[in-house]
mmCIF file of C-alpha atoms in Angstrom:
data_model
loop_
_atom_site.group_PDB
_atom_site.id
_atom_site.type_symbol
_atom_site.label_atom_id
_atom_site.label_comp_id
_atom_site.label_asym_id
_atom_site.label_seq_id
_atom_site.Cartn_x
_atom_site.Cartn_y
_atom_site.Cartn_z
ATOM 1 C CA MET W 1 6.410 5.112 -16.307
ATOM 2 C CA GLU W 2 8.739 7.749 -15.484
ATOM 3 C CA GLU W 3 8.784 9.554 -12.558
ATOM 4 C CA GLY W 4 9.666 13.430 -11.587
ATOM 5 C CA PRO W 5 12.353 14.612 -9.350
ATOM 6 C CA GLY W 6 12.257 14.597 -5.692
ATOM 7 C CA GLN W 7 10.383 10.971 -5.539
ATOM 8 C CA ASP W 8 11.829 10.028 -2.240
ATOM 9 C CA ALA W 9 8.714 10.361 0.236
ATOM 10 C CA PRO W 10 6.301 7.561 -0.320
ATOM 11 C CA VAL W 11 3.147 8.452 -0.940
ATOM 12 C CA THR W 12 -0.109 6.242 -0.818
ATOM 13 C CA ARG W 13 -3.760 6.501 -2.183
ATOM 14 C CA ARG W 14 -6.674 4.251 -1.541
ATOM 15 C CA ARG W 15 -10.247 4.107 -2.785
ATOM 16 C CA VAL W 16 -12.856 1.716 -2.867
ATOM 17 C CA LEU W 17 -15.684 1.109 -5.812
ATOM 18 C CA ALA W 18 -18.766 0.044 -4.261
ATOM 19 C CA LEU W 19 -20.781 -1.497 -7.829
ATOM 20 C CA GLY W 20 -23.791 -3.372 -6.601
ATOM 21 C CA ALA W 21 -26.872 -3.945 -9.227
ATOM 22 C CA GLY W 22 -27.443 -0.532 -10.593
ATOM 23 C CA GLY W 23 -23.419 -0.057 -11.028
ATOM 24 C CA ALA W 24 -23.272 2.921 -8.841
ATOM 25 C CA ALA W 25 -19.777 4.228 -8.249
ATOM 26 C CA VAL W 26 -18.331 5.254 -5.067
ATOM 27 C CA LEU W 27 -14.686 6.511 -4.690
ATOM 28 C CA LEU W 28 -12.871 7.428 -1.337
ATOM 29 C CA ALA W 29 -9.515 8.478 -1.225
ATOM 30 C CA GLY W 30 -6.527 10.134 0.742
ATOM 31 C CA GLY W 31 -2.757 10.355 1.175
ATOM 32 C CA ALA W 32 -0.587 9.226 3.975
ATOM 33 C CA GLY W 33 3.005 8.046 4.482
ATOM 34 C CA LEU W 34 3.259 4.358 5.705
ATOM 35 C CA ALA W 35 4.451 3.732 8.963
ATOM 36 C CA GLY W 36 1.914 1.446 10.083
ATOM 37 C CA SER W 37 2.101 0.415 13.658
ATOM 38 C CA ARG W 38 0.276 -2.142 16.250
ATOM 39 C CA SER W 39 1.635 -3.823 19.259
ATOM 40 C CA GLY W 40 3.069 -7.051 19.493
ATOM 41 C CA GLY W 41 2.116 -10.237 20.486
ATOM 42 C CA GLY W 42 1.586 -10.032 24.533
ATOM 43 C CA ALA W 43 2.860 -7.962 27.027
ATOM 44 C CA PRO W 44 6.267 -8.875 28.941
ATOM 45 C CA GLY W 45 5.549 -10.749 31.749
ATOM 46 C CA SER W 46 7.597 -11.937 34.734
ATOM 47 C CA GLY W 47 8.996 -15.050 33.889
ATOM 48 C CA ALA W 48 11.712 -16.661 35.653
ATOM 49 C CA PRO W 49 13.522 -15.656 38.906
ATOM 50 C CA THR W 50 16.597 -13.352 37.251
ATOM 51 C CA SER W 51 19.865 -15.305 37.237
ATOM 52 C CA PRO W 52 22.691 -13.013 38.264
ATOM 53 C CA ALA W 53 24.879 -15.358 36.196
ATOM 54 C CA ALA W 54 23.875 -13.857 33.091
ATOM 55 C CA GLY W 55 25.971 -10.955 33.528
ATOM 56 C CA THR W 56 25.325 -7.301 32.811
ATOM 57 C CA PHE W 57 23.083 -6.369 30.004
ATOM 58 C CA SER W 58 25.308 -5.029 26.746
ATOM 59 C CA PRO W 59 24.485 -4.533 23.214
ATOM 60 C CA ASP W 60 26.393 -7.654 22.122
ATOM 61 C CA THR W 61 24.468 -9.601 24.310
ATOM 62 C CA ALA W 62 21.313 -8.418 22.447
ATOM 63 C CA ALA W 63 23.075 -8.611 19.296
ATOM 64 C CA ALA W 64 23.635 -12.276 19.828
ATOM 65 C CA VAL W 65 19.825 -13.174 20.773
ATOM 66 C CA LEU W 66 19.003 -11.618 17.503
ATOM 67 C CA ALA W 67 21.504 -13.324 15.582
ATOM 68 C CA ASN W 68 20.412 -16.852 16.829
ATOM 69 C CA ARG W 69 16.990 -15.756 15.902
ATOM 70 C CA ALA W 70 17.759 -14.354 12.592
ATOM 71 C CA ARG W 71 19.748 -17.566 12.068
ATOM 72 C CA ALA W 72 16.489 -19.785 12.941
ATOM 73 C CA VAL W 73 14.327 -18.043 10.589
ATOM 74 C CA ARG W 74 16.945 -18.794 7.588
ATOM 75 C CA ASP W 75 17.340 -22.441 8.305
ATOM 76 C CA GLY W 76 13.973 -23.418 9.283
ATOM 77 C CA ASP W 77 14.817 -24.329 12.989
ATOM 78 C CA ARG W 78 11.681 -23.879 15.115
ATOM 79 C CA MET W 79 13.332 -24.902 17.791
ATOM 80 C CA ALA W 80 16.084 -22.497 17.938
ATOM 81 C CA PHE W 81 13.728 -19.475 16.936
ATOM 82 C CA LEU W 82 11.419 -20.628 20.009
ATOM 83 C CA ALA W 83 14.301 -20.928 22.245
ATOM 84 C CA THR W 84 14.982 -16.971 22.066
ATOM 85 C CA VAL W 85 11.486 -16.696 23.962
ATOM 86 C CA GLY W 86 11.783 -19.431 26.003
ATOM 87 C CA SER W 87 11.135 -17.837 29.468
ATOM 88 C CA ALA W 88 8.294 -15.059 28.007
ATOM 89 C CA PRO W 89 4.905 -15.374 28.983
ATOM 90 C CA ALA W 90 3.054 -18.425 27.377
ATOM 91 C CA ALA W 91 1.187 -15.683 24.884
ATOM 92 C CA PHE W 92 3.935 -13.960 23.652
ATOM 93 C CA GLN W 93 5.564 -17.402 23.190
ATOM 94 C CA ASP W 94 2.718 -17.986 21.365
ATOM 95 C CA ALA W 95 2.389 -15.446 19.199
ATOM 96 C CA GLN W 96 6.312 -15.581 18.168
ATOM 97 C CA SER W 97 5.520 -19.206 17.115
ATOM 98 C CA ARG W 98 2.882 -17.609 14.689
ATOM 99 C CA VAL W 99 5.428 -15.382 13.798
ATOM 100 C CA TYR W 100 7.918 -17.883 12.892
ATOM 101 C CA GLY W 101 5.043 -20.207 11.428
ATOM 102 C CA ASN W 102 4.153 -17.388 9.477
ATOM 103 C CA LEU W 103 7.525 -16.117 8.025
ATOM 104 C CA ARG W 104 8.674 -19.565 6.850
ATOM 105 C CA LYS W 105 5.833 -19.241 4.415
ATOM 106 C CA LEU W 106 6.680 -16.080 2.649
ATOM 107 C CA PRO W 107 9.699 -16.578 0.038
ATOM 108 C CA LEU W 108 12.351 -14.816 2.182
ATOM 109 C CA GLU W 109 15.441 -13.331 0.796
ATOM 110 C CA GLY W 110 17.700 -12.481 4.111
ATOM 111 C CA TRP W 111 16.014 -11.720 7.424
ATOM 112 C CA ARG W 112 18.370 -9.666 9.882
ATOM 113 C CA GLU W 113 16.961 -8.711 13.011
ATOM 114 C CA ARG W 114 19.483 -5.439 14.018
ATOM 115 C CA LEU W 115 20.256 -3.778 17.798
ATOM 116 C CA VAL W 116 19.216 -0.381 17.123
ATOM 117 C CA ASP W 117 19.526 1.093 20.355
ATOM 118 C CA THR W 118 18.755 0.544 23.852
ATOM 119 C CA GLU W 119 15.527 2.003 24.811
ATOM 120 C CA ALA W 120 15.204 1.496 28.626
ATOM 121 C CA MET W 121 16.984 -0.272 31.371
ATOM 122 C CA ASP W 122 14.878 -1.258 34.536
ATOM 123 C CA GLY W 123 16.999 -3.191 37.146
ATOM 124 C CA ALA W 124 17.954 -6.712 35.111
ATOM 125 C CA THR W 125 15.415 -5.901 32.225
ATOM 126 C CA ALA W 126 16.523 -4.103 28.773
ATOM 127 C CA VAL W 127 14.350 -2.846 26.193
ATOM 128 C CA VAL W 128 15.283 -2.755 22.746
ATOM 129 C CA ARG W 129 14.538 -1.310 19.598
ATOM 130 C CA VAL W 130 15.314 -3.954 16.400
ATOM 131 C CA GLU W 131 15.556 -3.318 12.447
ATOM 132 C CA VAL W 132 14.306 -6.109 10.763
ATOM 133 C CA ARG W 133 15.530 -6.219 7.367
ATOM 134 C CA TYR W 134 14.269 -8.967 4.508
ATOM 135 C CA ARG W 135 13.138 -9.114 0.971
ATOM 136 C CA LEU W 136 10.450 -11.031 -0.412
ATOM 137 C CA ARG W 137 12.677 -12.952 -3.612
ATOM 138 C CA GLY W 138 11.509 -12.112 -7.114
ATOM 139 C CA PHE W 139 9.232 -8.691 -5.903
ATOM 140 C CA ASP W 140 11.305 -7.081 -3.785
ATOM 141 C CA ARG W 141 14.386 -4.995 -5.113
ATOM 142 C CA GLY W 142 15.429 -4.391 -1.982
ATOM 143 C CA ASP W 143 15.464 -4.430 2.038
ATOM 144 C CA VAL W 144 11.966 -3.222 3.632
ATOM 145 C CA ALA W 145 12.765 -2.253 7.159
ATOM 146 C CA ARG W 146 10.247 -2.780 10.026
ATOM 147 C CA THR W 147 10.999 -1.563 13.319
ATOM 148 C CA ARG W 148 10.185 -4.157 16.590
ATOM 149 C CA TYR W 149 10.732 -3.723 20.084
ATOM 150 C CA LEU W 150 11.755 -6.578 22.867
ATOM 151 C CA THR W 151 12.213 -6.341 26.088
ATOM 152 C CA LEU W 152 15.411 -8.737 27.329
ATOM 153 C CA ALA W 153 15.955 -10.572 30.836
ATOM 154 C CA PRO W 154 18.763 -12.468 32.215
ATOM 155 C CA ARG W 155 16.617 -16.181 33.098
ATOM 156 C CA ALA W 156 18.542 -19.612 33.736
ATOM 157 C CA GLY W 157 21.970 -17.734 33.040
ATOM 158 C CA THR W 158 21.542 -16.424 29.934
ATOM 159 C CA TRP W 159 19.486 -13.159 28.366
ATOM 160 C CA THR W 160 16.368 -14.076 26.772
ATOM 161 C CA ILE W 161 13.471 -12.480 25.281
ATOM 162 C CA VAL W 162 11.091 -12.002 27.595
ATOM 163 C CA GLY W 163 8.455 -10.059 25.579
ATOM 164 C CA ASP W 164 7.968 -6.985 23.497
ATOM 165 C CA GLY W 165 7.965 -2.897 24.287
ATOM 166 C CA THR W 166 4.351 -2.601 25.362
ATOM 167 C CA SER W 167 5.095 -2.301 29.014
ATOM 168 C CA ARG W 168 6.852 1.448 27.748
ATOM 169 C CA GLY W 169 4.388 2.158 25.140
ATOM 170 C CA LEU W 170 6.024 1.343 22.393
ATOM 171 C CA THR W 171 4.484 -0.331 19.641
ATOM 172 C CA ASP W 172 6.101 -2.504 16.468
ATOM 173 C CA ASP W 173 5.935 -1.391 13.284
ATOM 174 C CA THR W 174 3.156 -3.761 11.194
ATOM 175 C CA ASP W 175 3.365 -6.332 8.459
ATOM 176 C CA ILE W 176 1.748 -9.321 7.185
ATOM 177 C CA TRP W 177 3.543 -12.097 9.717
ATOM 178 C CA ASP W 178 1.424 -10.334 12.782
ATOM 179 C CA CYS W 179 -2.090 -12.057 11.021
ATOM 180 C CA GLY W 180 -3.456 -15.531 11.723
ATOM 181 C CA PRO W 181 -1.879 -18.648 9.886
ATOM 182 C CA LEU W 182 -0.687 -17.455 6.180
ATOM 183 C CA ALA W 183 -1.529 -18.468 2.672
ATOM 184 C CA VAL W 184 0.329 -17.285 -0.348
ATOM 185 C CA ALA W 185 -1.048 -17.406 -3.669
ATOM 186 C CA ARG W 186 1.688 -16.829 -6.590
ATOM 187 C CA GLY W 187 0.245 -15.828 -10.032
ATOM 188 C CA ARG W 188 2.417 -14.619 -12.913
ATOM 189 C CA SER W 189 2.818 -10.832 -11.596
ATOM 190 C CA GLY W 190 1.338 -11.163 -8.244
ATOM 191 C CA LEU W 191 2.507 -12.568 -5.204
ATOM 192 C CA VAL W 192 -0.195 -12.606 -2.701
ATOM 193 C CA ILE W 193 -0.205 -13.040 1.099
ATOM 194 C CA GLY W 194 -2.720 -13.282 3.900
ATOM 195 C CA ASP W 195 -5.206 -15.207 5.980
ATOM 196 C CA GLY W 196 -8.173 -13.509 4.103
ATOM 197 C CA ALA W 197 -10.127 -15.028 1.857
ATOM 198 C CA GLY W 198 -10.015 -15.075 -1.975
ATOM 199 C CA LEU W 199 -6.133 -14.839 -2.040
ATOM 200 C CA ASP W 200 -6.222 -17.036 -5.639
ATOM 201 C CA GLY W 201 -8.985 -14.637 -7.367
ATOM 202 C CA ILE W 202 -6.934 -11.697 -6.466
ATOM 203 C CA ALA W 203 -3.874 -13.335 -7.882
ATOM 204 C CA GLU W 204 -5.721 -14.024 -10.910
ATOM 205 C CA ARG W 205 -7.039 -10.581 -11.206
ATOM 206 C CA LEU W 206 -3.932 -8.594 -10.912
ATOM 207 C CA ASP W 207 -2.183 -11.291 -13.907
ATOM 208 C CA ALA W 208 -5.279 -9.799 -15.349
ATOM 209 C CA ALA W 209 -4.406 -6.020 -14.692
ATOM 210 C CA VAL W 210 -1.101 -5.777 -15.274
ATOM 211 C CA PRO W 211 -1.138 -6.093 -19.249
ATOM 212 C CA VAL W 212 -3.877 -3.630 -18.973
ATOM 213 C CA VAL W 213 -1.877 -1.204 -17.097
ATOM 214 C CA THR W 214 1.317 -1.843 -18.976
ATOM 215 C CA SER W 215 -0.844 -1.006 -22.774
ATOM 216 C CA VAL W 216 -1.214 2.286 -21.393
ATOM 217 C CA VAL W 217 2.182 2.970 -19.253
ATOM 218 C CA GLY W 218 4.675 1.200 -21.000
ATOM 219 C CA ARG W 219 7.085 -1.510 -19.909
ATOM 220 C CA ALA W 220 9.351 0.795 -17.869
ATOM 221 C CA TRP W 221 8.086 -0.794 -14.483
ATOM 222 C CA ALA W 222 8.592 -3.969 -12.871
ATOM 223 C CA GLN W 223 5.370 -5.466 -14.015
ATOM 224 C CA ARG W 224 4.687 -7.083 -10.845
ATOM 225 C CA VAL W 225 3.525 -6.534 -7.340
ATOM 226 C CA VAL W 226 3.196 -7.730 -3.990
ATOM 227 C CA ALA W 227 -0.527 -7.827 -2.317
ATOM 228 C CA LEU W 228 -1.786 -8.571 1.401
ATOM 229 C CA VAL W 229 -4.581 -9.403 2.321
ATOM 230 C CA PRO W 230 -5.216 -9.605 6.181
ATOM 231 C CA ALA W 231 -8.670 -11.174 7.649
ATOM 232 C CA ASP W 232 -9.007 -8.792 10.227
ATOM 233 C CA ALA W 233 -10.046 -5.483 9.407
ATOM 234 C CA THR W 234 -7.551 -3.906 12.510
ATOM 235 C CA LEU W 235 -4.082 -5.003 11.086
ATOM 236 C CA ALA W 236 -5.571 -4.103 7.366
ATOM 237 C CA SER W 237 -5.734 -0.403 9.049
ATOM 238 C CA ALA W 238 -2.834 -0.783 10.658
ATOM 239 C CA LEU W 239 -0.517 -2.183 7.381
ATOM 240 C CA ALA W 240 -2.121 1.137 5.880
ATOM 241 C CA GLY W 241 -0.618 3.840 8.128
ATOM 242 C CA PRO W 242 -1.321 5.783 11.433
ATOM 243 C CA GLY W 243 -4.597 7.077 11.650
ATOM 244 C CA GLN W 244 -6.433 4.961 8.873
ATOM 245 C CA SER W 245 -8.979 2.686 8.984
ATOM 246 C CA LEU W 246 -9.743 0.768 5.875
ATOM 247 C CA GLY W 247 -13.582 -0.316 7.622
ATOM 248 C CA GLN W 248 -15.060 1.159 3.848
ATOM 249 C CA ILE W 249 -11.702 0.991 1.716
ATOM 250 C CA ALA W 250 -11.348 -1.859 -0.683
ATOM 251 C CA ALA W 251 -7.729 -1.415 -1.361
ATOM 252 C CA LEU W 252 -5.091 0.728 -1.287
ATOM 253 C CA ALA W 253 -1.693 1.419 -2.813
ATOM 254 C CA THR W 254 1.290 1.685 -0.575
ATOM 255 C CA VAL W 255 4.851 1.638 -0.252
ATOM 256 C CA ALA W 256 6.771 -0.539 2.493
ATOM 257 C CA PRO W 257 9.935 1.807 3.716
ATOM 258 C CA ALA W 258 13.242 1.152 2.755
ATOM 259 C CA ALA W 259 16.061 -0.200 4.604
ATOM 260 C CA GLY W 260 18.560 2.881 3.767
ATOM 261 C CA ALA W 261 18.300 5.303 1.409
ATOM 262 C CA GLY W 262 16.015 3.340 -1.240
ATOM 263 C CA HIS W 263 12.714 4.207 -2.507
ATOM 264 C CA GLY W 264 11.045 1.432 -0.865
ATOM 265 C CA GLU W 265 9.018 -1.605 -1.836
ATOM 266 C CA ASP W 266 5.345 -1.447 -3.298
ATOM 267 C CA ARG W 267 2.698 -3.099 -2.047
ATOM 268 C CA VAL W 268 -1.566 -3.101 -2.367
ATOM 269 C CA ILE W 269 -3.297 -3.501 0.658
ATOM 270 C CA VAL W 270 -6.660 -5.591 0.269
ATOM 271 C CA SER W 271 -9.411 -5.050 2.782
ATOM 272 C CA PRO W 272 -11.290 -8.306 2.490
ATOM 273 C CA GLY W 273 -14.486 -7.440 3.848
ATOM 274 C CA THR W 274 -15.439 -4.454 1.951
ATOM 275 C CA PHE W 275 -13.171 -6.012 -1.346
ATOM 276 C CA GLY W 276 -15.750 -8.995 -0.721
ATOM 277 C CA ARG W 277 -18.876 -7.077 -1.351
ATOM 278 C CA LEU W 278 -17.722 -5.726 -4.555
ATOM 279 C CA ASN W 279 -18.879 -7.595 -7.808
ATOM 280 C CA GLU W 280 -16.621 -8.868 -10.361
ATOM 281 C CA LEU W 281 -16.306 -5.620 -12.160
ATOM 282 C CA GLY W 282 -15.571 -3.751 -8.966
ATOM 283 C CA ARG W 283 -12.969 -5.942 -8.340
ATOM 284 C CA ASP W 284 -11.380 -5.978 -11.372
ATOM 285 C CA VAL W 285 -11.637 -1.697 -11.476
ATOM 286 C CA VAL W 286 -10.114 -1.290 -8.023
ATOM 287 C CA LEU W 287 -7.229 -3.465 -8.447
ATOM 288 C CA THR W 288 -6.566 -2.501 -11.941
ATOM 289 C CA HIS W 289 -6.484 1.404 -10.415
ATOM 290 C CA GLU W 290 -4.243 0.468 -7.463
ATOM 291 C CA LEU W 291 -1.264 -1.205 -9.816
ATOM 292 C CA THR W 292 -1.477 1.955 -11.983
ATOM 293 C CA HIS W 293 -0.478 3.983 -8.966
ATOM 294 C CA VAL W 294 1.971 1.156 -8.364
ATOM 295 C CA ALA W 295 3.194 1.421 -12.084
ATOM 296 C CA THR W 296 3.568 5.115 -11.905
ATOM 297 C CA GLY W 297 5.197 5.761 -8.721
ATOM 298 C CA GLY W 298 2.196 6.836 -6.843
ATOM 299 C CA ALA W 299 3.207 10.161 -8.214
ATOM 300 C CA ARG W 300 5.442 10.789 -5.614
ATOM 301 C CA ASP W 301 7.094 13.815 -6.935
ATOM 302 C CA ARG W 302 4.517 15.562 -4.837
ATOM 303 C CA ARG W 303 3.849 18.136 -7.503
ATOM 304 C CA THR W 304 1.350 15.882 -10.116
ATOM 305 C CA PRO W 305 -2.428 17.441 -9.069
ATOM 306 C CA LEU W 306 -4.505 14.766 -7.669
ATOM 307 C CA TRP W 307 -7.224 15.033 -9.913
ATOM 308 C CA LEU W 308 -4.518 14.074 -12.510
ATOM 309 C CA ILE W 309 -3.440 11.209 -10.418
ATOM 310 C CA GLU W 310 -6.862 9.351 -9.465
ATOM 311 C CA GLY W 311 -8.342 10.256 -12.674
ATOM 312 C CA PHE W 312 -5.428 8.662 -14.589
ATOM 313 C CA ALA W 313 -5.573 5.625 -12.353
ATOM 314 C CA ASP W 314 -9.341 5.243 -13.029
ATOM 315 C CA TYR W 315 -8.738 5.586 -16.590
ATOM 316 C CA VAL W 316 -6.596 2.809 -16.499
ATOM 317 C CA GLY W 317 -9.069 0.845 -14.611
ATOM 318 C CA TYR W 318 -12.203 1.485 -16.395
ATOM 319 C CA ARG W 319 -10.514 0.821 -19.652
ATOM 320 C CA ARG W 320 -11.104 -2.827 -19.917
ATOM 321 C CA VAL W 321 -14.468 -2.954 -18.537
ATOM 322 C CA LYS W 322 -17.871 -2.511 -20.135
ATOM 323 C CA ILE W 323 -20.054 0.050 -18.014
ATOM 324 C CA SER W 324 -21.850 2.897 -19.263
ATOM 325 C CA THR W 325 -20.665 6.476 -18.343
ATOM 326 C CA ARG W 326 -24.060 7.565 -16.910
ATOM 327 C CA THR W 327 -23.904 4.371 -14.422
ATOM 328 C CA ALA W 328 -19.793 4.555 -13.594
ATOM 329 C CA ALA W 329 -20.568 7.974 -12.578
ATOM 330 C CA GLY W 330 -23.942 7.839 -11.397
ATOM 331 C CA GLU W 331 -23.587 10.972 -8.449
ATOM 332 C CA LEU W 332 -22.107 13.201 -10.995
ATOM 333 C CA HIS W 333 -24.808 12.112 -13.205
ATOM 334 C CA ARG W 334 -27.832 12.872 -10.979
ATOM 335 C CA GLU W 335 -26.491 16.616 -10.395
ATOM 336 C CA VAL W 336 -25.537 17.527 -13.953
ATOM 337 C CA SER W 337 -29.122 16.087 -15.088
ATOM 338 C CA ALA W 338 -30.234 18.856 -12.099
ATOM 339 C CA GLY W 339 -28.317 21.418 -13.732
ATOM 340 C CA ARG W 340 -25.707 21.302 -11.436
ATOM 341 C CA ALA W 341 -22.817 20.848 -13.772
ATOM 342 C CA PRO W 342 -19.328 21.604 -11.956
ATOM 343 C CA SER W 343 -17.261 24.276 -12.358
ATOM 344 C CA ALA W 344 -14.078 23.543 -11.723
ATOM 345 C CA LEU W 345 -11.534 20.729 -11.731
ATOM 346 C CA PRO W 346 -11.560 18.970 -8.052
ATOM 347 C CA ALA W 347 -8.795 20.605 -5.842
ATOM 348 C CA ALA W 348 -6.993 18.311 -3.228
ATOM 349 C CA GLY W 349 -9.125 18.729 -0.660
ATOM 350 C CA ALA W 350 -11.993 17.141 -2.713
ATOM 351 C CA PHE W 351 -10.553 13.818 -2.338
ATOM 352 C CA ALA W 352 -10.066 14.084 1.426
ATOM 353 C CA GLY W 353 -11.835 10.910 2.946
ATOM 354 C CA GLY W 354 -14.568 13.434 4.496
ATOM 355 C CA SER W 355 -15.315 15.284 1.516
ATOM 356 C CA PRO W 356 -19.149 15.981 0.875
ATOM 357 C CA ARG W 357 -18.603 15.063 -2.091
ATOM 358 C CA LEU W 358 -15.897 12.455 -2.743
ATOM 359 C CA SER W 359 -17.655 10.505 -5.474
ATOM 360 C CA GLN W 360 -17.797 13.464 -7.446
ATOM 361 C CA ALA W 361 -14.293 14.004 -7.303
ATOM 362 C CA TYR W 362 -12.870 11.212 -8.487
ATOM 363 C CA GLN W 363 -16.021 10.816 -11.281
ATOM 364 C CA GLU W 364 -15.093 14.601 -12.694
ATOM 365 C CA ALA W 365 -11.153 13.636 -12.233
ATOM 366 C CA TRP W 366 -11.718 10.462 -14.355
ATOM 367 C CA LEU W 367 -13.865 12.219 -16.718
ATOM 368 C CA ALA W 368 -11.162 15.088 -17.231
ATOM 369 C CA CYS W 369 -8.737 12.326 -18.206
ATOM 370 C CA ARG W 370 -10.736 10.043 -20.152
ATOM 371 C CA MET W 371 -11.445 13.471 -22.191
ATOM 372 C CA VAL W 372 -8.059 14.043 -22.981
ATOM 373 C CA ALA W 373 -7.193 10.663 -24.430
ATOM 374 C CA ASP W 374 -10.945 10.984 -26.437
ATOM 375 C CA ARG W 375 -9.588 14.049 -27.229
ATOM 376 C CA TYR W 376 -5.877 14.208 -28.300
ATOM 377 C CA GLY W 377 -5.328 10.316 -27.725
ATOM 378 C CA GLU W 378 -4.349 8.215 -25.213
ATOM 379 C CA ALA W 379 -0.325 9.013 -25.594
ATOM 380 C CA ALA W 380 -1.171 12.491 -24.900
ATOM 381 C CA LEU W 381 -3.034 11.978 -21.846
ATOM 382 C CA VAL W 382 0.406 9.792 -20.689
ATOM 383 C CA ARG W 383 2.663 12.719 -21.604
ATOM 384 C CA LEU W 384 0.139 15.347 -19.815
ATOM 385 C CA TYR W 385 0.644 13.100 -16.462
ATOM 386 C CA ARG W 386 4.631 12.363 -16.920
ATOM 387 C CA ALA W 387 4.703 16.405 -17.576
ATOM 388 C CA ALA W 388 2.923 17.256 -14.449
ATOM 389 C CA GLY W 389 5.370 15.731 -12.767
ATOM 390 C CA ARG W 390 7.897 17.697 -13.566
ATOM 391 C CA ALA W 391 6.733 20.865 -14.500
ATOM 392 C CA PRO W 392 3.763 23.205 -12.865
ATOM 393 C CA GLU W 393 -0.033 22.335 -14.117
ATOM 394 C CA ALA W 394 -0.719 24.879 -16.515
ATOM 395 C CA ALA W 395 2.699 24.737 -17.978
ATOM 396 C CA ALA W 396 2.030 20.768 -18.586
ATOM 397 C CA LEU W 397 -1.242 21.793 -19.944
ATOM 398 C CA ARG W 398 -0.148 24.358 -22.524
ATOM 399 C CA ASP W 399 3.076 22.202 -23.448
ATOM 400 C CA VAL W 400 1.386 19.070 -23.922
ATOM 401 C CA LEU W 401 -2.081 19.929 -24.882
ATOM 402 C CA GLY W 402 -1.744 23.595 -26.226
ATOM 403 C CA LEU W 403 -4.586 24.636 -23.733
ATOM 404 C CA THR W 404 -4.373 27.133 -20.992
ATOM 405 C CA ARG W 405 -5.873 25.891 -17.640
ATOM 406 C CA GLU W 406 -8.822 27.937 -18.347
ATOM 407 C CA ARG W 407 -9.517 26.664 -21.686
ATOM 408 C CA PHE W 408 -8.844 22.720 -20.365
ATOM 409 C CA THR W 409 -11.670 23.595 -17.978
ATOM 410 C CA ALA W 410 -14.379 24.956 -20.131
ATOM 411 C CA LEU W 411 -13.832 21.806 -22.476
ATOM 412 C CA TRP W 412 -13.796 19.313 -19.689
ATOM 413 C CA ARG W 413 -16.881 20.785 -18.370
ATOM 414 C CA ASP W 414 -18.208 20.859 -21.858
ATOM 415 C CA TYR W 415 -17.524 16.948 -21.853
ATOM 416 C CA VAL W 416 -19.153 16.255 -18.680
ATOM 417 C CA LYS W 417 -22.751 17.760 -19.870
ATOM 418 C CA GLU W 418 -22.254 15.817 -23.195
ATOM 419 C CA GLU W 419 -21.455 12.511 -21.420
ATOM 420 C CA LEU W 420 -23.841 13.349 -18.431
ATOM 421 C CA ALA W 421 -26.728 15.451 -19.237
#
């Protein structure tokens, strides 16, 4: 699907769909850029006695150590990789061993660790900031960039890594290799990575969702996606970004930052605890919804109204499922039945995590998009979505549907009553 102007900044959308025996839908949403952080594996320790024969620290010293690590990852040389942390405390060595094992399971195309800066010098110890660059073969178009902090010190005549940056209050950008032993499931369209449960099932659902999304938005998108499935809820939240919590979130579409000036690489984060509590229909809708955000670029233009972004994703998410409108919009149905029909389209604040009518906001947005598809055709809904990324909302409604915003709102209110009263 076409993207609008000014789409450099990544946008994330999160939602949970809880469909129990009664099929009631609950949607949670919010937006945040991806800069997830978590401390690395273990604090630096004292290690072996310092040896002055190692010489004075310099950027070239650190670059040589990093080059050895990157070469070891590419060549599959565990001994060489672990030799770079051979004087570190046991806990840090264990964490690095786990990271190496996880990296070897990924379809990496290129792996580099580049010295960016020296953050601190404390006697013979240096804390450096490192940019990790990598891409996943067959899925990433460009390199993903991650920041890591390492502490180096002279040991046994050479400089070696003795810890991370936690002693200086520095935390690494989180990535999926920070979880427990990784497994990888690959479908026709999805690469699913994690230590959580049900990876094969998620890959199958993504394969099924891709043609559904493509049938609506067209083929002008990658038609593939990487899903990250950490078993640990804290790690899932860190992947989502600072201040985020996926405790009640089933899945999240986000963007891993690019190295350089690229747009970044799409990721869908699945929180297995919450996702696992959904029924079969709920899992299908959630993944199709998030995949719609991937296909449309997450409306990175910062112009498209949130009701259209989330309503469009729900329209696609519900497109292939059989569920009554009153069941899918249970909370809004109860309000309308009690004579409390909505008076205005949901504003952006209605989709905030603490909104008291969060579920209703999603349901209202879904019905607004479904009304457009029902009365003007699905192609008109897609044109409206695209137009709203290039022009103000009122102009998009006028140009695509020939309606003022007031008239569109009135038609939507009547539609909601017809569907839910």
